[in-house]
Amino acid sequence: MSYTELISTMTISSDLPTNVNENFRKARFQNIATKTGTFTVFSDDTAGSPIDIYLVTTGSSAVTANLPAAGGDYAGRVVTVMKADAGSGAVTLDGNASETINGATTVAITATQFHYRTIMCDGSNWIVISSS
């Protein structure tokens, strides 16, 4: 077994907490929100606790998940929208204004329970990176 020598500029009292906190900040935690009607993705983010997964219950009504404008803070963000119930209503992802999702302004999630789309913002549009 070998050990790495401590860097002489690091002190346990001042640098360790910062380094540990930075590692936790970079960790990927999943925050979940449930929705029963039309909503805007990320509008219910709270500081330090962004929503990563939306579980949508439709019943017999259609629900639209409106996407925010793709630029700025959303570049690189990933979100999953899943139909959580067995109701007949479908879920539609709707890009902001003329922004697209894989080239289309809207993408449907079928009315089948547990079907989902995971999308990522590329800074100007949205890309489906996983789906069922």
Backbone as CSV, one residue per row, in Angstrom:
resi,resn,N_x,N_y,N_z,CA_x,CA_y,CA_z,C_x,C_y,C_z
1,MET,0.836,-1.154,0.000,0.000,0.000,0.000,0.889,1.227,0.000
2,SER,0.459,2.251,-0.770,1.229,3.477,-0.789,0.334,4.655,-0.409
3,TYR,0.930,5.673,0.080,0.199,6.860,0.503,0.699,8.052,-0.284
4,THR,-0.220,8.948,-0.575,0.149,10.184,-1.242,0.463,11.222,-0.192
5,GLU,1.564,11.894,-0.368,1.972,12.916,0.575,1.017,14.105,0.511
6,LEU,0.694,14.678,1.649,-0.156,15.863,1.688,0.529,17.020,0.987
7,ILE,-0.249,17.801,0.291,0.283,19.001,-0.339,0.549,20.012,0.770
8,SER,1.697,20.616,0.757,2.097,21.472,1.870,1.195,22.688,2.058
9,THR,0.456,23.080,1.036,-0.403,24.261,1.172,-1.771,23.907,1.767
10,MET,-2.070,22.629,1.963,-3.362,22.231,2.515,-3.283,22.114,4.030
11,THR,-4.292,22.626,4.667,-4.410,22.431,6.107,-5.747,21.776,6.381
12,ILE,-5.787,20.918,7.347,-7.027,20.220,7.648,-8.106,21.197,8.094
13,SER,-7.743,22.186,8.856,-8.760,23.092,9.399,-9.433,23.961,8.340
14,SER,-8.718,24.385,7.319,-9.342,25.294,6.360,-9.683,24.651,5.018
15,ASP,-8.846,23.763,4.510,-9.078,23.224,3.174,-9.964,21.985,3.150
16,LEU,-9.914,21.170,4.152,-10.683,19.929,4.128,-12.177,20.182,4.040
17,PRO,-12.758,21.042,4.869,-14.203,21.254,4.734,-14.598,21.762,3.354
18,THR,-13.818,22.655,2.777,-14.120,23.167,1.451,-14.056,22.043,0.425
19,ASN,-13.033,21.220,0.477,-12.901,20.126,-0.482,-14.026,19.111,-0.323
20,VAL,-14.385,18.775,0.892,-15.473,17.826,1.122,-16.786,18.399,0.610
21,ASN,-17.066,19.660,0.944,-18.304,20.283,0.486,-18.362,20.353,-1.032
22,GLU,-17.248,20.641,-1.676,-17.211,20.701,-3.133,-17.529,19.331,-3.734
23,ASN,-17.009,18.267,-3.132,-17.315,16.925,-3.623,-18.794,16.608,-3.479
24,PHE,-19.391,16.993,-2.354,-20.825,16.753,-2.180,-21.640,17.597,-3.153
25,ARG,-21.199,18.816,-3.406,-21.920,19.678,-4.328,-21.952,19.071,-5.726
26,LYS,-20.895,18.400,-6.112,-20.818,17.803,-7.442,-21.562,16.478,-7.531
27,ALA,-21.906,15.890,-6.398,-22.614,14.609,-6.412,-23.980,14.790,-7.056
28,ARG,-24.481,13.752,-7.665,-25.760,13.823,-8.376,-26.852,13.205,-7.526
29,PHE,-27.716,14.038,-6.992,-28.853,13.577,-6.214,-30.114,13.796,-7.041
30,GLN,-31.060,12.896,-6.959,-32.290,12.996,-7.722,-33.403,13.573,-6.857
31,ASN,-33.986,14.671,-7.283,-35.120,15.280,-6.610,-36.347,15.069,-7.474
32,ILE,-37.449,14.666,-6.847,-38.648,14.260,-7.567,-39.815,15.167,-7.207
33,ALA,-40.612,15.527,-8.227,-41.848,16.279,-8.011,-42.981,15.528,-8.694
34,THR,-44.168,15.586,-8.120,-45.341,14.980,-8.744,-46.222,16.086,-9.306
35,LYS,-46.828,15.813,-10.454,-47.684,16.800,-11.121,-48.966,16.129,-11.584
36,THR,-50.067,16.881,-11.559,-51.350,16.360,-12.021,-51.964,17.229,-13.112
37,GLY,-51.337,18.320,-13.438,-51.825,19.216,-14.486,-50.650,19.838,-15.210
38,THR,-50.952,20.652,-16.211,-49.917,21.300,-17.011,-48.971,22.096,-16.112
39,PHE,-47.666,22.028,-16.418,-46.662,22.685,-15.589,-45.469,23.092,-16.442
40,THR,-44.610,23.933,-15.872,-43.367,24.329,-16.525,-42.207,23.650,-15.810
41,VAL,-41.421,22.918,-16.565,-40.270,22.198,-16.025,-39.312,23.191,-15.363
42,PHE,-38.794,22.827,-14.226,-37.826,23.580,-13.423,-38.413,24.806,-12.726
43,SER,-39.685,25.143,-12.934,-40.231,26.345,-12.300,-40.348,26.194,-10.791
44,ASP,-40.344,24.963,-10.302,-40.436,24.752,-8.852,-39.100,24.362,-8.229
45,ASP,-38.001,24.611,-8.964,-36.674,24.413,-8.374,-36.528,25.316,-7.156
46,THR,-35.853,24.812,-6.147,-35.490,25.663,-5.023,-33.972,25.695,-4.944
47,ALA,-33.444,26.709,-4.322,-31.993,26.856,-4.232,-31.363,25.590,-3.663
48,GLY,-30.423,25.029,-4.398,-29.706,23.849,-3.943,-30.479,22.553,-4.080
49,SER,-31.701,22.605,-4.622,-32.512,21.402,-4.730,-33.307,21.401,-6.037
50,PRO,-32.615,21.339,-7.173,-33.329,21.360,-8.451,-34.089,20.057,-8.695
51,ILE,-35.210,20.171,-9.385,-36.024,18.997,-9.697,-35.395,18.278,-10.892
52,ASP,-35.209,16.961,-10.753,-34.618,16.138,-11.808,-35.631,15.214,-12.467
53,ILE,-36.681,14.835,-11.721,-37.665,13.872,-12.213,-39.061,14.384,-11.894
54,TYR,-39.928,14.353,-12.909,-41.333,14.699,-12.716,-42.167,13.449,-12.954
55,LEU,-42.968,13.073,-11.967,-43.905,11.957,-12.091,-45.277,12.563,-12.342
56,VAL,-45.845,12.297,-13.523,-47.077,12.955,-13.944,-48.244,11.974,-13.900
57,THR,-49.287,12.364,-13.173,-50.533,11.600,-13.117,-51.543,12.343,-13.974
58,THR,-52.077,11.681,-15.004,-52.955,12.358,-15.956,-54.430,12.022,-15.774
59,GLY,-54.742,10.838,-15.269,-56.138,10.402,-15.308,-56.550,10.297,-16.762
60,SER,-57.697,10.887,-17.117,-58.141,10.838,-18.512,-57.800,12.118,-19.274
61,SER,-57.156,13.074,-18.620,-56.825,14.353,-19.255,-55.387,14.382,-19.737
62,ALA,-55.161,15.130,-20.804,-53.798,15.336,-21.296,-53.085,16.353,-20.410
63,VAL,-51.789,16.187,-20.234,-50.971,17.112,-19.450,-49.796,17.547,-20.317
64,THR,-49.485,18.842,-20.274,-48.344,19.371,-21.019,-47.254,19.791,-20.049
65,ALA,-46.032,19.355,-20.324,-44.851,19.790,-19.577,-44.143,20.812,-20.458
66,ASN,-44.292,22.099,-20.121,-43.674,23.175,-20.888,-42.206,23.289,-20.501
67,LEU,-41.343,23.364,-21.497,-39.909,23.493,-21.236,-39.524,24.965,-21.199
68,PRO,-38.593,25.323,-20.324,-38.141,26.713,-20.281,-37.240,27.014,-21.482
69,ALA,-36.964,28.293,-21.703,-36.037,28.679,-22.760,-34.710,27.955,-22.548
70,ALA,-34.168,27.405,-23.613,-33.044,26.472,-23.523,-31.700,27.098,-23.169
71,GLY,-31.533,28.383,-23.297,-30.228,28.989,-23.052,-29.919,29.206,-21.581
72,GLY,-28.830,29.886,-21.354,-28.460,30.312,-20.001,-28.238,29.193,-19.014
73,ASP,-28.914,29.294,-17.886,-28.710,28.361,-16.781,-29.122,26.925,-17.097
74,TYR,-29.894,26.724,-18.137,-30.397,25.376,-18.408,-29.474,24.550,-19.301
75,ALA,-28.488,25.151,-19.911,-27.546,24.407,-20.755,-26.905,23.293,-19.928
76,GLY,-27.020,22.069,-20.411,-26.456,20.921,-19.713,-27.398,20.264,-18.725
77,ARG,-28.523,20.894,-18.408,-29.462,20.303,-17.456,-30.159,19.104,-18.084
78,VAL,-30.437,18.117,-17.260,-31.121,16.898,-17.667,-32.354,16.753,-16.799
79,VAL,-33.466,16.336,-17.404,-34.700,16.122,-16.656,-35.427,14.919,-17.238
80,THR,-36.109,14.183,-16.372,-36.935,13.054,-16.790,-38.387,13.366,-16.476
81,VAL,-39.262,13.138,-17.446,-40.705,13.276,-17.247,-41.310,11.905,-17.498
82,MET,-42.036,11.381,-16.494,-42.609,10.034,-16.587,-44.112,10.073,-16.349
83,LYS,-44.850,9.317,-17.136,-46.284,9.131,-16.900,-46.409,8.082,-15.806
84,ALA,-46.959,8.494,-14.667,-46.940,7.628,-13.487,-48.195,6.790,-13.296
85,ASP,-49.263,7.105,-14.001,-50.511,6.372,-13.768,-50.952,5.616,-15.018
86,ALA,-52.024,4.834,-14.867,-52.538,4.033,-15.973,-53.686,4.731,-16.693
87,GLY,-53.939,6.004,-16.372,-55.010,6.756,-17.017,-54.797,6.886,-18.514
88,SER,-55.858,7.304,-19.219,-55.798,7.376,-20.682,-55.160,8.660,-21.212
89,GLY,-54.891,9.625,-20.343,-54.290,10.887,-20.781,-52.811,10.735,-21.114
90,ALA,-52.388,11.458,-22.141,-50.978,11.441,-22.550,-50.255,12.656,-21.957
91,VAL,-48.940,12.601,-21.975,-48.110,13.721,-21.536,-47.353,14.227,-22.764
92,THR,-47.350,15.543,-22.935,-46.640,16.155,-24.058,-45.550,17.073,-23.529
93,LEU,-44.346,16.944,-24.053,-43.263,17.882,-23.762,-43.321,18.956,-24.837
94,ASP,-43.325,20.214,-24.436,-43.477,21.329,-25.370,-42.299,22.281,-25.241
95,GLY,-41.512,22.404,-26.306,-40.376,23.312,-26.313,-40.825,24.759,-26.219
96,ASN,-39.977,25.623,-25.701,-40.291,27.037,-25.550,-40.269,27.723,-26.912
97,ALA,-41.362,28.406,-27.251,-41.482,29.134,-28.528,-41.120,28.209,-29.693
98,SER,-40.078,28.544,-30.465,-39.714,27.706,-31.618,-38.609,26.703,-31.295
99,GLU,-38.206,26.612,-30.026,-37.177,25.631,-29.653,-37.715,24.222,-29.845
100,THR,-36.809,23.314,-30.154,-37.237,21.961,-30.500,-36.699,20.908,-29.541
101,ILE,-37.339,19.762,-29.625,-36.920,18.558,-28.911,-36.677,17.526,-30.007
102,ASN,-35.428,17.196,-30.243,-35.068,16.303,-31.361,-35.669,16.784,-32.676
103,GLY,-35.686,18.087,-32.906,-36.161,18.648,-34.161,-37.648,18.933,-34.230
104,ALA,-38.431,18.521,-33.248,-39.877,18.773,-33.229,-40.210,19.744,-32.096
105,THR,-41.247,20.550,-32.278,-41.601,21.504,-31.224,-42.271,20.836,-30.035
106,THR,-42.871,19.656,-30.249,-43.440,18.882,-29.141,-43.069,17.415,-29.295
107,VAL,-43.030,16.717,-28.174,-42.790,15.274,-28.156,-43.790,14.665,-27.191
108,ALA,-44.470,13.616,-27.632,-45.479,12.966,-26.793,-44.893,11.784,-26.032
109,ILE,-45.375,11.628,-24.825,-45.124,10.408,-24.047,-46.439,9.662,-24.094
110,THR,-46.431,8.451,-24.578,-47.677,7.720,-24.748,-48.432,7.596,-23.434
111,ALA,-49.694,7.238,-23.533,-50.552,7.123,-22.360,-50.312,5.823,-21.595
112,THR,-49.182,5.205,-21.801,-48.846,3.959,-21.113,-48.125,4.274,-19.800
113,GLN,-48.574,3.653,-18.736,-47.973,3.878,-17.420,-46.474,3.574,-17.444
114,PHE,-45.712,4.417,-16.807,-44.262,4.326,-16.634,-43.458,4.628,-17.889
115,HIS,-44.101,5.092,-18.970,-43.321,5.540,-20.120,-42.745,6.905,-19.780
116,TYR,-41.570,7.205,-20.310,-40.869,8.423,-19.935,-40.000,8.935,-21.074
117,ARG,-39.540,10.175,-20.901,-38.508,10.757,-21.753,-37.519,11.457,-20.829
118,THR,-36.253,11.214,-21.059,-35.201,11.957,-20.366,-34.586,12.860,-21.414
119,ILE,-34.583,14.153,-21.131,-34.098,15.121,-22.108,-32.981,15.972,-21.507
120,MET,-32.144,16.506,-22.398,-31.034,17.349,-21.988,-31.046,18.626,-22.827
121,CYS,-30.743,19.733,-22.192,-30.650,21.011,-22.886,-29.240,21.180,-23.452
122,ASP,-29.140,21.490,-24.737,-27.817,21.702,-25.342,-27.457,23.188,-25.427
123,GLY,-28.269,24.034,-24.810,-28.023,25.471,-24.819,-28.886,26.231,-25.804
124,SER,-29.448,25.528,-26.795,-30.349,26.196,-27.739,-31.601,25.374,-28.037
125,ASN,-31.547,24.084,-27.786,-32.690,23.190,-27.970,-32.606,22.061,-26.956
126,TRP,-33.501,21.088,-27.074,-33.549,19.943,-26.162,-33.333,18.665,-26.953
127,ILE,-32.671,17.686,-26.322,-32.364,16.425,-26.975,-32.863,15.288,-26.086
128,VAL,-33.584,14.321,-26.680,-34.007,13.138,-25.942,-32.784,12.227,-25.818
129,ILE,-32.401,11.904,-24.586,-31.240,11.036,-24.397,-31.632,9.649,-23.923
130,SER,-32.906,9.488,-23.511,-33.392,8.179,-23.087,-34.912,8.216,-23.104
131,SER,-35.537,7.088,-23.447,-37.000,7.048,-23.452,-37.498,5.612,-23.426
132,SER,-38.793,5.497,-23.127,-39.430,4.176,-23.197,-40.775,4.328,-23.847
